[in-house]
XYZ file of C-alpha atoms in Angstrom:
453
model
C 97.135 92.517 163.585
C 98.026 91.124 160.226
C 101.733 90.294 160.144
C 104.007 91.623 157.403
C 106.330 89.049 155.906
C 109.291 90.687 154.223
C 112.169 89.085 152.389
C 115.139 91.024 151.077
C 115.564 89.303 147.739
C 119.291 89.840 147.787
C 119.448 87.569 150.812
C 116.879 84.862 150.138
C 118.265 81.639 151.514
C 116.076 79.280 149.548
C 117.969 80.087 146.326
C 121.588 78.878 146.434
C 124.232 81.428 145.520
C 126.197 80.383 142.455
C 129.212 82.264 143.800
C 130.158 83.994 147.025
C 129.699 87.733 147.338
C 132.337 89.845 145.642
C 133.245 91.159 142.219
C 131.812 88.914 139.549
C 130.959 89.048 135.872
C 128.242 87.168 134.042
C 129.659 83.954 132.639
C 128.706 82.325 129.352
C 126.568 79.827 131.263
C 124.837 82.685 133.084
C 124.187 84.419 129.771
C 122.446 81.354 128.343
C 120.291 81.030 131.474
C 119.354 84.708 131.418
C 118.588 84.639 127.678
C 116.357 81.601 128.211
C 114.555 83.380 131.029
C 114.022 86.498 128.906
C 112.614 84.435 126.058
C 110.201 82.747 128.458
C 109.170 86.087 129.909
C 108.492 87.564 126.477
C 106.448 84.444 125.679
C 104.237 84.961 128.736
C 105.987 83.329 131.708
C 106.012 86.168 134.271
C 107.805 84.318 137.064
C 110.838 85.880 138.737
C 114.336 84.928 137.662
C 115.362 81.992 139.822
C 119.160 82.167 140.115
C 120.426 84.359 142.933
C 124.044 85.600 142.801
C 125.342 88.393 144.970
C 127.381 91.091 143.310
C 130.084 93.445 144.487
C 129.851 97.119 143.556
C 132.077 97.066 140.476
C 130.583 93.786 139.270
C 127.053 95.218 139.579
C 127.927 98.020 137.167
C 129.307 95.579 134.624
C 126.449 93.127 135.151
C 123.898 95.862 134.421
C 125.457 96.439 130.998
C 125.607 92.706 130.286
C 122.012 92.101 131.368
C 120.806 94.904 129.090
C 122.777 93.509 126.166
C 121.227 90.052 126.663
C 117.754 91.631 126.907
C 118.215 93.633 123.694
C 119.255 90.517 121.813
C 116.277 88.585 123.223
C 113.845 91.312 122.135
C 115.298 91.482 118.634
C 115.012 87.685 118.254
C 111.527 87.480 119.706
C 109.634 89.811 117.346
C 109.340 88.659 113.758
C 107.943 92.064 112.805
C 110.226 94.703 114.276
C 110.922 98.364 113.631
C 112.379 99.220 110.221
C 115.702 101.072 110.046
C 115.300 104.753 110.814
C 115.055 107.103 107.887
C 113.779 110.656 107.541
C 110.104 110.774 108.523
C 109.174 112.632 105.335
C 110.666 109.741 103.302
C 109.564 106.885 105.565
C 107.927 103.817 104.062
C 105.032 102.407 106.098
C 105.666 99.269 108.089
C 103.030 97.072 109.677
C 102.502 94.814 112.663
C 100.042 91.962 112.898
C 98.366 92.044 116.311
C 97.451 88.747 118.027
C 94.117 87.420 116.787
C 93.312 86.399 120.369
C 93.207 90.100 121.241
C 91.572 91.442 118.057
C 90.544 89.542 114.918
C 92.103 90.525 111.598
C 94.128 93.335 113.139
C 97.021 94.696 111.105
C 98.494 97.988 112.319
C 100.302 100.029 109.641
C 102.656 102.702 110.951
C 105.177 105.341 109.990
C 108.523 105.263 111.803
C 110.874 108.094 111.003
C 113.201 110.783 112.302
C 113.521 114.538 112.073
C 116.892 116.243 112.435
C 120.239 114.890 113.599
C 120.407 112.279 116.335
C 121.389 113.787 119.724
C 124.145 112.186 121.791
C 121.615 110.612 124.187
C 119.305 109.446 121.410
C 116.197 110.903 119.817
C 113.133 111.985 121.776
C 110.236 109.765 120.624
C 106.620 110.773 120.019
C 103.727 108.335 119.689
C 100.906 110.114 117.844
C 97.346 108.748 117.997
C 94.853 109.906 115.379
C 91.168 110.749 115.619
C 88.139 108.621 114.827
C 87.282 109.742 111.306
C 87.930 107.517 108.268
C 91.178 105.871 109.209
C 93.052 106.502 105.945
C 92.372 110.230 106.144
C 93.187 110.398 109.852
C 96.455 108.524 109.392
C 97.433 110.820 106.532
C 96.732 113.818 108.771
C 98.956 112.320 111.454
C 101.805 111.917 108.984
C 101.408 115.544 107.950
C 101.313 116.740 111.557
C 104.390 114.724 112.475
C 106.357 116.331 109.673
C 105.276 119.890 110.473
C 105.227 120.102 114.276
C 108.268 121.982 115.586
C 109.843 119.318 117.790
C 113.013 118.247 115.968
C 115.245 116.420 116.502
C 112.798 113.625 117.220
C 111.448 110.265 116.106
C 107.770 109.626 115.398
C 105.741 106.421 115.566
C 102.454 107.139 113.778
C 100.116 104.129 113.759
C 96.864 103.623 111.922
C 94.014 102.026 113.850
C 93.691 98.440 112.546
C 89.880 98.264 112.553
C 87.058 100.753 112.842
C 83.694 100.432 114.616
C 83.855 98.879 118.060
C 87.624 98.409 117.707
C 88.305 102.120 117.307
C 89.894 102.596 120.741
C 93.583 103.143 121.363
C 93.464 101.649 124.862
C 92.047 98.225 124.006
C 94.122 95.171 124.867
C 95.226 94.580 121.267
C 96.655 98.096 121.164
C 98.260 97.613 124.589
C 100.171 94.761 122.989
C 101.382 97.188 120.303
C 102.465 99.887 122.787
C 104.399 97.447 124.939
C 106.035 96.023 121.843
C 106.894 99.549 120.717
C 108.415 100.460 124.076
C 110.523 97.299 124.148
C 111.762 97.663 120.590
C 112.339 101.416 120.753
C 114.271 101.220 124.009
C 116.305 98.260 122.744
C 117.214 99.748 119.357
C 119.681 102.280 120.758
C 118.315 105.257 118.805
C 115.856 106.521 121.427
C 116.531 108.521 124.584
C 114.750 106.426 127.268
C 113.999 109.568 129.289
C 112.279 111.478 126.468
C 109.248 109.480 125.355
C 105.941 111.285 124.782
C 102.394 110.101 123.971
C 99.884 112.511 122.444
C 96.847 112.521 120.202
C 93.788 114.361 118.920
C 90.081 113.641 119.515
C 89.846 109.836 119.831
C 93.625 109.980 120.073
C 93.180 112.518 122.863
C 91.018 110.088 124.811
C 93.512 107.335 124.118
C 96.609 109.311 125.076
C 94.938 110.488 128.290
C 94.322 106.890 129.355
C 97.734 105.718 128.229
C 99.404 108.617 130.052
C 98.100 107.307 133.359
C 98.605 103.625 132.525
C 102.182 103.936 131.204
C 103.274 107.079 133.067
C 106.477 105.480 134.357
C 107.850 105.295 130.783
C 106.950 108.854 129.840
C 108.501 112.272 130.062
C 105.185 113.767 129.023
C 101.765 113.297 127.464
C 99.504 115.623 125.506
C 95.848 114.774 124.847
C 94.021 117.311 122.700
C 90.273 117.746 122.130
C 89.481 114.821 124.402
C 88.039 114.405 127.861
C 88.043 111.090 129.686
C 86.176 110.611 132.936
C 89.028 110.604 135.450
C 88.213 107.141 136.689
C 89.536 105.925 133.318
C 92.803 107.859 133.676
C 93.682 108.559 137.323
C 95.724 111.798 137.440
C 97.515 110.566 140.582
C 99.666 108.290 138.398
C 101.072 111.294 136.513
C 103.130 112.714 139.391
C 106.419 112.701 137.486
C 105.379 113.481 133.916
C 104.613 116.726 132.127
C 100.913 116.694 131.244
C 99.450 118.972 128.586
C 95.688 118.949 127.950
C 94.132 121.404 125.489
C 90.427 121.434 124.576
C 88.125 124.013 123.025
C 86.089 125.884 125.622
C 82.907 125.269 123.600
C 83.742 121.673 122.666
C 80.599 120.321 124.314
C 80.500 116.953 122.556
C 80.414 114.234 125.200
C 81.159 116.988 127.735
C 84.780 117.240 126.607
C 85.103 120.826 127.857
C 83.670 120.026 131.287
C 85.775 116.900 131.741
C 88.908 118.812 130.719
C 88.073 121.449 133.324
C 87.594 118.749 135.984
C 90.989 117.309 135.089
C 92.508 120.755 135.570
C 90.956 121.072 139.016
C 92.352 117.711 140.115
C 95.831 118.324 138.698
C 95.913 121.733 140.416
C 94.974 120.121 143.720
C 97.596 117.388 143.353
C 100.333 119.905 142.508
C 99.436 121.969 145.556
C 99.606 118.893 147.776
C 102.910 117.705 146.223
C 105.043 120.699 145.198
C 107.529 119.778 142.506
C 105.291 117.064 141.074
C 102.264 117.034 138.729
C 103.674 119.493 136.192
C 100.797 120.363 133.878
C 99.367 122.858 131.419
C 95.621 122.316 131.067
C 93.745 124.857 128.987
C 90.227 125.446 127.747
C 90.762 127.551 124.624
C 88.271 130.456 124.483
C 85.808 130.404 121.613
C 87.097 127.158 120.130
C 85.138 123.984 119.478
C 86.473 120.572 118.560
C 89.114 121.923 116.151
C 91.940 123.780 117.889
C 95.546 124.798 117.261
C 97.431 121.492 117.476
C 100.921 122.945 117.114
C 101.574 123.987 120.718
C 101.564 120.609 122.443
C 104.750 118.894 121.299
C 107.071 121.917 121.695
C 105.896 122.252 125.318
C 106.323 118.546 126.010
C 109.729 118.524 124.344
C 111.368 120.542 127.105
C 110.531 117.952 129.777
C 112.716 114.963 130.636
C 111.738 111.891 132.646
C 113.191 111.297 136.094
C 113.367 107.474 136.118
C 113.967 107.441 139.893
C 111.388 109.729 141.505
C 111.347 109.917 145.285
C 107.555 110.152 145.241
C 105.324 107.656 143.429
C 101.559 107.275 143.458
C 100.155 104.367 141.486
C 96.471 103.572 141.283
C 96.711 100.134 139.714
C 93.711 100.225 137.381
C 92.692 97.727 134.761
C 92.387 98.807 131.137
C 90.209 96.613 128.942
C 90.517 93.900 131.571
C 94.322 93.984 131.789
C 96.578 95.197 134.593
C 100.178 96.335 134.487
C 102.562 93.942 136.263
C 104.570 96.811 137.686
C 105.010 100.560 137.774
C 108.056 102.767 138.327
C 110.048 100.592 140.793
C 107.212 98.395 142.062
C 106.208 94.909 140.924
C 102.896 93.312 141.843
C 102.979 89.639 142.734
C 99.492 89.463 144.262
C 96.942 92.281 144.119
C 95.222 93.469 147.248
C 91.920 93.904 145.389
C 90.027 90.749 144.562
C 88.038 92.114 141.608
C 87.416 95.230 139.514
C 85.097 96.783 142.121
C 88.193 97.945 144.014
C 91.664 99.042 142.963
C 94.952 98.882 144.809
C 96.833 102.136 145.305
C 100.520 102.311 146.214
C 101.910 105.614 147.479
C 105.649 105.733 148.136
C 108.092 108.346 149.393
C 111.847 107.814 149.772
C 113.960 110.086 151.935
C 117.175 109.586 153.930
C 117.304 105.847 153.187
C 113.757 105.376 154.466
C 111.065 104.028 152.146
C 107.517 104.778 153.292
C 104.722 102.997 151.442
C 100.963 103.138 151.905
C 98.939 100.355 150.277
C 95.218 101.024 150.098
C 92.097 99.700 148.472
C 90.370 102.371 146.376
C 86.638 102.512 145.789
C 84.676 105.083 143.794
C 81.265 106.645 144.303
C 79.792 108.612 141.393
C 78.689 112.080 142.509
C 77.731 113.515 139.101
C 76.436 111.691 136.031
C 75.338 113.323 132.788
C 71.628 112.825 132.002
C 72.083 112.047 128.300
C 74.758 109.363 127.950
C 75.212 108.338 131.558
C 78.856 109.501 131.546
C 80.327 109.423 135.036
C 81.504 113.015 135.382
C 82.671 113.316 138.988
C 83.526 110.910 141.784
C 84.437 110.610 145.403
C 87.278 108.248 146.266
C 87.534 106.197 149.434
C 90.749 104.602 150.696
C 90.964 101.623 153.047
C 94.312 100.173 154.185
C 94.952 96.900 152.361
C 95.109 93.725 154.428
C 96.475 91.354 151.793
C 98.675 91.373 148.714
C 102.305 90.927 147.785
C 104.720 93.185 145.931
C 108.396 93.953 145.356
C 110.116 97.292 145.851
C 113.155 97.631 143.596
C 115.927 100.040 144.597
C 119.224 101.357 143.267
C 122.009 103.737 144.237
C 119.986 106.748 143.053
C 117.177 105.980 145.511
C 119.121 104.764 148.543
C 122.694 104.603 149.845
C 123.394 100.851 149.949
C 126.376 101.349 152.269
C 123.951 102.369 155.023
C 120.953 100.819 156.720
C 117.718 100.921 154.741
C 114.343 101.151 156.450
C 111.082 100.153 154.797
C 107.758 101.088 156.380
C 104.448 99.798 155.003
C 101.129 101.161 156.240
C 102.849 102.645 159.266
C 104.708 99.498 160.350
C 108.454 99.013 160.009
C 108.821 95.837 158.001
C 112.503 95.900 157.153
C 115.599 97.496 158.558
C 119.097 96.576 157.468
C 121.618 96.489 154.649
C 120.760 95.371 151.133
C 123.125 93.539 148.787
C 123.155 93.736 145.012
C 121.939 90.553 143.322
C 121.837 89.502 139.679
C 118.391 88.037 140.295
C 116.937 91.469 140.953
C 118.604 92.941 137.881
C 117.334 90.257 135.525
C 113.792 90.254 136.958
C 113.441 94.048 136.829
C 114.923 94.197 133.324
C 112.326 91.720 132.075
C 109.524 93.527 133.905
C 110.239 96.986 132.506
C 112.445 96.438 129.432
C 114.001 99.767 130.331
C 117.775 100.412 130.444
C 117.244 102.898 133.286
C 115.369 100.405 135.464
C 117.682 97.463 135.973
C 117.608 97.419 139.754
C 120.282 95.619 141.825
C 118.412 95.734 145.173
C 114.942 94.525 146.029
C 112.638 93.976 148.955
C 109.606 91.690 148.814
C 106.646 92.521 151.028
C 103.625 90.379 151.859
C 100.646 91.974 153.618
C-alpha cells in the first residue's frame, strides 16, 4: 500500500525556529522578510514561506493583523495600475488596466468602479458584472446602466469592458483570469469591501463567463448569478459551489446553443447535490416560461445580496479543473503542491468534511465520459463521472480556530487512512504562506498539515 507521508508544518524540524514557542510579535526584521516574500510571490515565485516561528495564542492574533497589513502594503506597491478612489457609481470615471501581452496581445481593459449608498460597517458588498457579446461599447454602456439601476445598494460595482472582440471575447480566458485575481487582491486589500459579500454575475456571454468563474473562484464568493447562459457542466463543475448562493435564470425558449437545456441540466445536478448535502448548494435555477434570450435581469442581484460567505465551511468539494490551461493553486483551505493528475485527461477532486476535530479527506482522480452530444455543434451536453482514489500528489490543509479546537488532538484521515493524530501549533510560516496564496483577510491560517500521497 502506498504510504502517506504527513508533516505538520507547525513542527517541521528542517526549518529552524527563530524564537522558542510563546507570545511573540513580528519584528522589524521579520516584516522585511515577509514583505520580500510577498513581493516575490506576486511576481510569480509560488514557493512556501521559509521561516518557521511558533506562536502563542495571543501572539497569533496580533501576528494575523500584522501579516495582513504587510500584505496590503505589498499589493498596493506591486500594481502600477490600481483601483481609483471610490466615488458614486453614477459619477464614476472609467479606469483601465493593461493586461500582460504574454496572455493577450494589445489588451487594455476599461472599467467602472463605483459605489451605491452609504458604506456599511463591515464594508460594501461587491458585484463584478460581465457583459454580453454584442458590440463592446454598447454592451459596456448597458452594464453601467444596469449597475446603477439594480436594487442592491449599498454596494460597489466593478464593470469591465472586454479588451478585444473576436476570439478573445471570453471572460474566462487566462488574460481575464489575471484581471479577476488582481481585482480580488486589490478589492480585499483596499478596506472598502466586505470580504464575505463578493458576487459575480453576467448576461449572455457574461452568463457563460460568470458560470465558469463561479465554480473556479467559488471560495471567494458569497454568490454568483449567470443569466441567459448555459455552460456544459464539465466547464463549470457544480460540486465546487457547495457554499455559495447560485442563481441561474434563462428563458425557457432560449434554444440558442441549447442554453435552455443546459440550464435545466444544471438545475437537476444542483438539486441532487443539495439533497445529498443538506445545508449546502443553495440555489435558485429557473427556466422562465415563454421567454427567449432577453429576460428580466433585475431579480438576480437582490436575491444574491441576502447571502453571505462562510469562509470556513465544514464541507468542501473541489474539482480542480483547468481553465484556459491554468489551474488554481489552492481552494478554500487547501493548497496544491503536486497534482494527482498528470495531464488534462483527468482532474483531481478533493472532498473534505470537518467534525469534532477530525478532518476527513477523499482525494480522487476524475474522468468524464460524454453520454449526450448535440448533433449540430458537437456540444457535450451530459456526462458520466468516474472517481478513482488518487495514488500520488501533495497538498496542504490549512486550519484555524473556527475549524478545529487547537487545544485538543486533531485527527486527519485521507482516503480512509489516518495520517495524522496529535496537537497542532500556530506558526507564522503558515500564516504568511496562506495569506500569499489567497490574499484574503479571512484566510490567514495559523495551523497547517502537509500530506503526500
